[in-house]
Amino acid sequence: QMVQALNNVSSTQEQRKQADNWLKEYQRSKGAWATLDQLLRAQGLDPTGQFFAAQTLKSKVRKDMHQLEPADRDGMANSLMTYIHTFRNGPLNVRTQLCLAFAAYAGEFDRGAKADIVQNVCAALGSSPETVPVLLDLLTLLGEEAARVQEDHYDFPPDEEHPLLVSAR
């Protein structure tokens, strides 16, 4: 309802402001994780709601992974791949947000962890012509994310590559 109020041309400026404030606060909450999972698994959710859920998930993966229990963090790759597979045929903006969320997840390596993530992505999405376009999108974003993380994190010695780049070999 709040997403609709924010995007509805008949909403007043005050209604939009209230909806925006409520959504921003909720997006930062720990409870948003479960809601996002429900939204992304829901049948019949309109494209605006799908995009909101995918974009919020991307943001939470980038900023709020600390809110999840270790087992939930470990299971995030499977959940993200499920969402990506569900939206493999679109809408494209939703699929892109989910791929960006997966790339952000993959970019947060503990050295040695997730060492086979690129191979797992290729195995999951490379066996069907229907999923090859999303595989190519995801591989591109994984490379971009690894380069961004390598550039942003000064704790990598100059002669050491980000594990995500090593995983792609």
mmCIF file of N, CA, C and O in Angstrom, residues 21-83:
data_model
loop_
_atom_site.group_PDB
_atom_site.id
_atom_site.type_symbol
_atom_site.label_atom_id
_atom_site.label_comp_id
_atom_site.label_asym_id
_atom_site.label_seq_id
_atom_site.Cartn_x
_atom_site.Cartn_y
_atom_site.Cartn_z
ATOM 1 N N ASN A 21 8.750 8.051 4.098
ATOM 2 C CA ASN A 21 9.385 7.923 5.413
ATOM 3 C C ASN A 21 9.147 6.541 6.013
ATOM 4 O O ASN A 21 10.058 5.919 6.569
ATOM 5 N N TRP A 22 7.918 6.052 5.926
ATOM 6 C CA TRP A 22 7.599 4.740 6.473
ATOM 7 C C TRP A 22 8.394 3.649 5.750
ATOM 8 O O TRP A 22 8.966 2.762 6.384
ATOM 9 N N LEU A 23 8.427 3.726 4.415
ATOM 10 C CA LEU A 23 9.155 2.715 3.641
ATOM 11 C C LEU A 23 10.648 2.733 3.950
ATOM 12 O O LEU A 23 11.271 1.683 4.102
ATOM 13 N N LYS A 24 11.234 3.909 4.058
ATOM 14 C CA LYS A 24 12.667 3.996 4.371
ATOM 15 C C LYS A 24 12.963 3.374 5.737
ATOM 16 O O LYS A 24 13.952 2.655 5.888
ATOM 17 N N GLU A 25 12.118 3.658 6.692
ATOM 18 C CA GLU A 25 12.320 3.095 8.034
ATOM 19 C C GLU A 25 12.160 1.576 8.001
ATOM 20 O O GLU A 25 12.944 0.840 8.595
ATOM 21 N N TYR A 26 11.126 1.114 7.325
ATOM 22 C CA TYR A 26 10.884 -0.330 7.269
ATOM 23 C C TYR A 26 12.005 -1.050 6.521
ATOM 24 O O TYR A 26 12.416 -2.141 6.914
ATOM 25 N N GLN A 27 12.505 -0.444 5.466
ATOM 26 C CA GLN A 27 13.582 -1.063 4.695
ATOM 27 C C GLN A 27 14.815 -1.326 5.557
ATOM 28 O O GLN A 27 15.557 -2.264 5.293
ATOM 29 N N ARG A 28 15.049 -0.527 6.553
ATOM 30 C CA ARG A 28 16.219 -0.697 7.421
ATOM 31 C C ARG A 28 15.981 -1.731 8.526
ATOM 32 O O ARG A 28 16.917 -2.150 9.194
ATOM 33 N N SER A 29 14.755 -2.153 8.713
ATOM 34 C CA SER A 29 14.433 -3.046 9.830
ATOM 35 C C SER A 29 14.846 -4.491 9.543
ATOM 36 O O SER A 29 14.944 -4.920 8.390
ATOM 37 N N LYS A 30 15.066 -5.222 10.615
ATOM 38 C CA LYS A 30 15.399 -6.642 10.495
ATOM 39 C C LYS A 30 14.217 -7.437 9.922
ATOM 40 O O LYS A 30 14.395 -8.382 9.167
ATOM 41 N N GLY A 31 13.004 -7.020 10.257
ATOM 42 C CA GLY A 31 11.814 -7.714 9.773
ATOM 43 C C GLY A 31 11.597 -7.621 8.277
ATOM 44 O O GLY A 31 10.856 -8.420 7.700
ATOM 45 N N ALA A 32 12.247 -6.674 7.638
ATOM 46 C CA ALA A 32 12.082 -6.516 6.189
ATOM 47 C C ALA A 32 12.585 -7.733 5.414
ATOM 48 O O ALA A 32 12.078 -8.028 4.335
ATOM 49 N N TRP A 33 13.569 -8.446 5.963
ATOM 50 C CA TRP A 33 14.102 -9.621 5.256
ATOM 51 C C TRP A 33 12.984 -10.626 4.940
ATOM 52 O O TRP A 33 12.866 -11.094 3.807
ATOM 53 N N ALA A 34 12.185 -10.955 5.931
ATOM 54 C CA ALA A 34 11.117 -11.943 5.739
ATOM 55 C C ALA A 34 10.050 -11.413 4.784
ATOM 56 O O ALA A 34 9.537 -12.157 3.942
ATOM 57 N N THR A 35 9.728 -10.132 4.909
ATOM 58 C CA THR A 35 8.734 -9.535 4.016
ATOM 59 C C THR A 35 9.214 -9.573 2.569
ATOM 60 O O THR A 35 8.445 -9.899 1.657
ATOM 61 N N LEU A 36 10.476 -9.249 2.361
ATOM 62 C CA LEU A 36 11.028 -9.266 1.002
ATOM 63 C C LEU A 36 10.980 -10.668 0.420
ATOM 64 O O LEU A 36 10.643 -10.850 -0.757
ATOM 65 N N ASP A 37 11.298 -11.663 1.233
ATOM 66 C CA ASP A 37 11.226 -13.043 0.767
ATOM 67 C C ASP A 37 9.793 -13.389 0.348
ATOM 68 O O ASP A 37 9.581 -13.960 -0.724
ATOM 69 N N GLN A 38 8.827 -12.997 1.160
ATOM 70 C CA GLN A 38 7.424 -13.266 0.829
ATOM 71 C C GLN A 38 7.012 -12.550 -0.454
ATOM 72 O O GLN A 38 6.326 -13.132 -1.307
ATOM 73 N N LEU A 39 7.426 -11.300 -0.597
ATOM 74 C CA LEU A 39 7.062 -10.538 -1.797
ATOM 75 C C LEU A 39 7.665 -11.151 -3.052
ATOM 76 O O LEU A 39 6.996 -11.263 -4.088
ATOM 77 N N LEU A 40 8.928 -11.543 -2.978
ATOM 78 C CA LEU A 40 9.597 -12.083 -4.166
ATOM 79 C C LEU A 40 9.119 -13.486 -4.517
ATOM 80 O O LEU A 40 9.275 -13.930 -5.651
ATOM 81 N N ARG A 41 8.510 -14.167 -3.581
ATOM 82 C CA ARG A 41 7.940 -15.492 -3.851
ATOM 83 C C ARG A 41 6.450 -15.426 -4.196
ATOM 84 O O ARG A 41 5.878 -16.416 -4.642
ATOM 85 N N ALA A 42 5.838 -14.271 -3.993
ATOM 86 C CA ALA A 42 4.389 -14.124 -4.191
ATOM 87 C C ALA A 42 4.019 -14.201 -5.665
ATOM 88 O O ALA A 42 4.705 -13.648 -6.521
ATOM 89 N N GLN A 43 2.929 -14.864 -5.935
ATOM 90 C CA GLN A 43 2.361 -14.903 -7.274
ATOM 91 C C GLN A 43 1.449 -13.694 -7.444
ATOM 92 O O GLN A 43 0.697 -13.354 -6.542
ATOM 93 N N GLY A 44 1.517 -13.035 -8.571
ATOM 94 C CA GLY A 44 0.589 -11.958 -8.870
ATOM 95 C C GLY A 44 0.970 -10.596 -8.324
ATOM 96 O O GLY A 44 0.167 -9.665 -8.423
ATOM 97 N N LEU A 45 2.153 -10.457 -7.761
ATOM 98 C CA LEU A 45 2.587 -9.140 -7.297
ATOM 99 C C LEU A 45 2.841 -8.262 -8.522
ATOM 100 O O LEU A 45 3.449 -8.707 -9.500
ATOM 101 N N ASP A 46 2.372 -7.022 -8.483
ATOM 102 C CA ASP A 46 2.535 -6.154 -9.649
ATOM 103 C C ASP A 46 4.008 -5.778 -9.836
ATOM 104 O O ASP A 46 4.807 -5.871 -8.905
ATOM 105 N N PRO A 47 4.397 -5.366 -11.055
ATOM 106 C CA PRO A 47 5.792 -5.041 -11.338
ATOM 107 C C PRO A 47 6.387 -3.966 -10.430
ATOM 108 O O PRO A 47 7.576 -4.024 -10.108
ATOM 109 N N THR A 48 5.580 -3.011 -9.987
ATOM 110 C CA THR A 48 6.088 -1.984 -9.075
ATOM 111 C C THR A 48 6.485 -2.607 -7.739
ATOM 112 O O THR A 48 7.543 -2.300 -7.197
ATOM 113 N N GLY A 49 5.663 -3.492 -7.232
ATOM 114 C CA GLY A 49 5.974 -4.189 -5.984
ATOM 115 C C GLY A 49 7.175 -5.103 -6.125
ATOM 116 O O GLY A 49 8.011 -5.204 -5.221
ATOM 117 N N GLN A 50 7.270 -5.782 -7.274
ATOM 118 C CA GLN A 50 8.427 -6.641 -7.532
ATOM 119 C C GLN A 50 9.716 -5.830 -7.546
ATOM 120 O O GLN A 50 10.717 -6.221 -6.946
ATOM 121 N N PHE A 51 9.678 -4.689 -8.235
ATOM 122 C CA PHE A 51 10.866 -3.850 -8.306
ATOM 123 C C PHE A 51 11.237 -3.316 -6.926
ATOM 124 O O PHE A 51 12.410 -3.317 -6.541
ATOM 125 N N PHE A 52 10.251 -2.859 -6.176
ATOM 126 C CA PHE A 52 10.507 -2.379 -4.814
ATOM 127 C C PHE A 52 11.192 -3.463 -3.988
ATOM 128 O O PHE A 52 12.186 -3.207 -3.301
ATOM 129 N N ALA A 53 10.656 -4.683 -4.039
ATOM 130 C CA ALA A 53 11.226 -5.779 -3.251
ATOM 131 C C ALA A 53 12.646 -6.103 -3.702
ATOM 132 O O ALA A 53 13.544 -6.285 -2.864
ATOM 133 N N ALA A 54 12.871 -6.163 -5.001
ATOM 134 C CA ALA A 54 14.204 -6.493 -5.512
ATOM 135 C C ALA A 54 15.214 -5.398 -5.193
ATOM 136 O O ALA A 54 16.346 -5.670 -4.780
ATOM 137 N N GLN A 55 14.813 -4.157 -5.349
ATOM 138 C CA GLN A 55 15.712 -3.040 -5.067
ATOM 139 C C GLN A 55 16.024 -2.958 -3.569
ATOM 140 O O GLN A 55 17.168 -2.712 -3.180
ATOM 141 N N THR A 56 15.027 -3.185 -2.746
ATOM 142 C CA THR A 56 15.245 -3.169 -1.304
ATOM 143 C C THR A 56 16.150 -4.320 -0.886
ATOM 144 O O THR A 56 17.042 -4.149 -0.044
ATOM 145 N N LEU A 57 15.947 -5.487 -1.484
ATOM 146 C CA LEU A 57 16.812 -6.625 -1.170
ATOM 147 C C LEU A 57 18.262 -6.310 -1.531
ATOM 148 O O LEU A 57 19.180 -6.595 -0.763
ATOM 149 N N LYS A 58 18.469 -5.704 -2.687
ATOM 150 C CA LYS A 58 19.834 -5.325 -3.088
ATOM 151 C C LYS A 58 20.446 -4.409 -2.035
ATOM 152 O O LYS A 58 21.589 -4.613 -1.608
ATOM 153 N N SER A 59 19.695 -3.433 -1.599
ATOM 154 C CA SER A 59 20.187 -2.494 -0.591
ATOM 155 C C SER A 59 20.498 -3.205 0.725
ATOM 156 O O SER A 59 21.526 -2.944 1.356
ATOM 157 N N LYS A 60 19.629 -4.106 1.137
ATOM 158 C CA LYS A 60 19.845 -4.822 2.393
ATOM 159 C C LYS A 60 21.060 -5.742 2.309
ATOM 160 O O LYS A 60 21.817 -5.848 3.275
ATOM 161 N N VAL A 61 21.258 -6.377 1.170
ATOM 162 C CA VAL A 61 22.431 -7.232 1.016
ATOM 163 C C VAL A 61 23.696 -6.391 1.126
ATOM 164 O O VAL A 61 24.679 -6.790 1.754
ATOM 165 N N ARG A 62 23.676 -5.216 0.566
ATOM 166 C CA ARG A 62 24.850 -4.344 0.615
ATOM 167 C C ARG A 62 25.104 -3.763 2.001
ATOM 168 O O ARG A 62 26.243 -3.562 2.383
ATOM 169 N N LYS A 63 24.031 -3.469 2.746
ATOM 170 C CA LYS A 63 24.202 -2.707 3.989
ATOM 171 C C LYS A 63 23.831 -3.451 5.263
ATOM 172 O O LYS A 63 24.302 -3.076 6.336
ATOM 173 N N ASP A 64 22.978 -4.458 5.178
ATOM 174 C CA ASP A 64 22.375 -5.012 6.398
ATOM 175 C C ASP A 64 22.565 -6.512 6.593
ATOM 176 O O ASP A 64 21.807 -7.134 7.349
ATOM 177 N N MET A 65 23.546 -7.115 5.953
ATOM 178 C CA MET A 65 23.752 -8.556 6.125
ATOM 179 C C MET A 65 24.016 -8.911 7.587
ATOM 180 O O MET A 65 23.703 -10.011 8.029
ATOM 181 N N HIS A 66 24.555 -7.957 8.338
ATOM 182 C CA HIS A 66 24.828 -8.191 9.764
ATOM 183 C C HIS A 66 23.552 -8.492 10.556
ATOM 184 O O HIS A 66 23.623 -9.059 11.648
ATOM 185 N N GLN A 67 22.387 -8.142 10.012
ATOM 186 C CA GLN A 67 21.124 -8.400 10.703
ATOM 187 C C GLN A 67 20.742 -9.874 10.677
ATOM 188 O O GLN A 67 19.921 -10.314 11.471
ATOM 189 N N LEU A 68 21.321 -10.630 9.761
ATOM 190 C CA LEU A 68 20.953 -12.032 9.602
ATOM 191 C C LEU A 68 21.809 -12.934 10.482
ATOM 192 O O LEU A 68 22.978 -12.650 10.733
ATOM 193 N N GLU A 69 21.209 -14.028 10.902
ATOM 194 C CA GLU A 69 21.948 -15.064 11.611
ATOM 195 C C GLU A 69 22.926 -15.709 10.629
ATOM 196 O O GLU A 69 22.674 -15.709 9.420
ATOM 197 N N PRO A 70 24.024 -16.296 11.129
ATOM 198 C CA PRO A 70 25.008 -16.905 10.215
ATOM 199 C C PRO A 70 24.402 -17.916 9.236
ATOM 200 O O PRO A 70 24.752 -17.924 8.052
ATOM 201 N N ALA A 71 23.493 -18.743 9.694
ATOM 202 C CA ALA A 71 22.876 -19.734 8.795
ATOM 203 C C ALA A 71 22.073 -19.055 7.694
ATOM 204 O O ALA A 71 22.063 -19.519 6.544
ATOM 205 N N ASP A 72 21.408 -17.956 8.029
ATOM 206 C CA ASP A 72 20.638 -17.217 7.030
ATOM 207 C C ASP A 72 21.561 -16.527 6.030
ATOM 208 O O ASP A 72 21.256 -16.450 4.842
ATOM 209 N N ARG A 73 22.689 -16.017 6.516
ATOM 210 C CA ARG A 73 23.670 -15.411 5.605
ATOM 211 C C ARG A 73 24.200 -16.460 4.640
ATOM 212 O O ARG A 73 24.338 -16.200 3.451
ATOM 213 N N ASP A 74 24.486 -17.649 5.162
ATOM 214 C CA ASP A 74 24.999 -18.723 4.309
ATOM 215 C C ASP A 74 23.960 -19.158 3.276
ATOM 216 O O ASP A 74 24.311 -19.519 2.156
ATOM 217 N N GLY A 75 22.688 -19.123 3.637
ATOM 218 C CA GLY A 75 21.628 -19.519 2.717
ATOM 219 C C GLY A 75 21.220 -18.441 1.735
ATOM 220 O O GLY A 75 20.403 -18.687 0.835
ATOM 221 N N MET A 76 21.780 -17.255 1.872
ATOM 222 C CA MET A 76 21.397 -16.137 1.013
ATOM 223 C C MET A 76 21.681 -16.420 -0.460
ATOM 224 O O MET A 76 20.899 -16.049 -1.328
ATOM 225 N N ALA A 77 22.783 -17.072 -0.769
ATOM 226 C CA ALA A 77 23.106 -17.372 -2.171
ATOM 227 C C ALA A 77 21.997 -18.206 -2.807
ATOM 228 O O ALA A 77 21.572 -17.924 -3.936
ATOM 229 N N ASN A 78 21.509 -19.210 -2.087
ATOM 230 C CA ASN A 78 20.433 -20.052 -2.623
ATOM 231 C C ASN A 78 19.152 -19.254 -2.817
ATOM 232 O O ASN A 78 18.462 -19.406 -3.832
ATOM 233 N N SER A 79 18.827 -18.409 -1.850
ATOM 234 C CA SER A 79 17.623 -17.591 -1.988
ATOM 235 C C SER A 79 17.740 -16.652 -3.182
ATOM 236 O O SER A 79 16.802 -16.527 -3.978
ATOM 237 N N LEU A 80 18.880 -15.999 -3.306
ATOM 238 C CA LEU A 80 19.075 -15.073 -4.427
ATOM 239 C C LEU A 80 18.993 -15.802 -5.763
ATOM 240 O O LEU A 80 18.391 -15.307 -6.715
ATOM 241 N N MET A 81 19.586 -16.985 -5.840
ATOM 242 C CA MET A 81 19.509 -17.748 -7.097
ATOM 243 C C MET A 81 18.070 -18.161 -7.397
ATOM 244 O O MET A 81 17.655 -18.162 -8.563
ATOM 245 N N THR A 82 17.304 -18.481 -6.367
ATOM 246 C CA THR A 82 15.887 -18.812 -6.572
ATOM 247 C C THR A 82 15.137 -17.615 -7.144
ATOM 248 O O THR A 82 14.368 -17.748 -8.105
ATOM 249 N N TYR A 83 15.362 -16.439 -6.562
ATOM 250 C CA TYR A 83 14.700 -15.229 -7.061
ATOM 251 C C TYR A 83 15.124 -14.929 -8.499
ATOM 252 O O TYR A 83 14.290 -14.590 -9.343
#
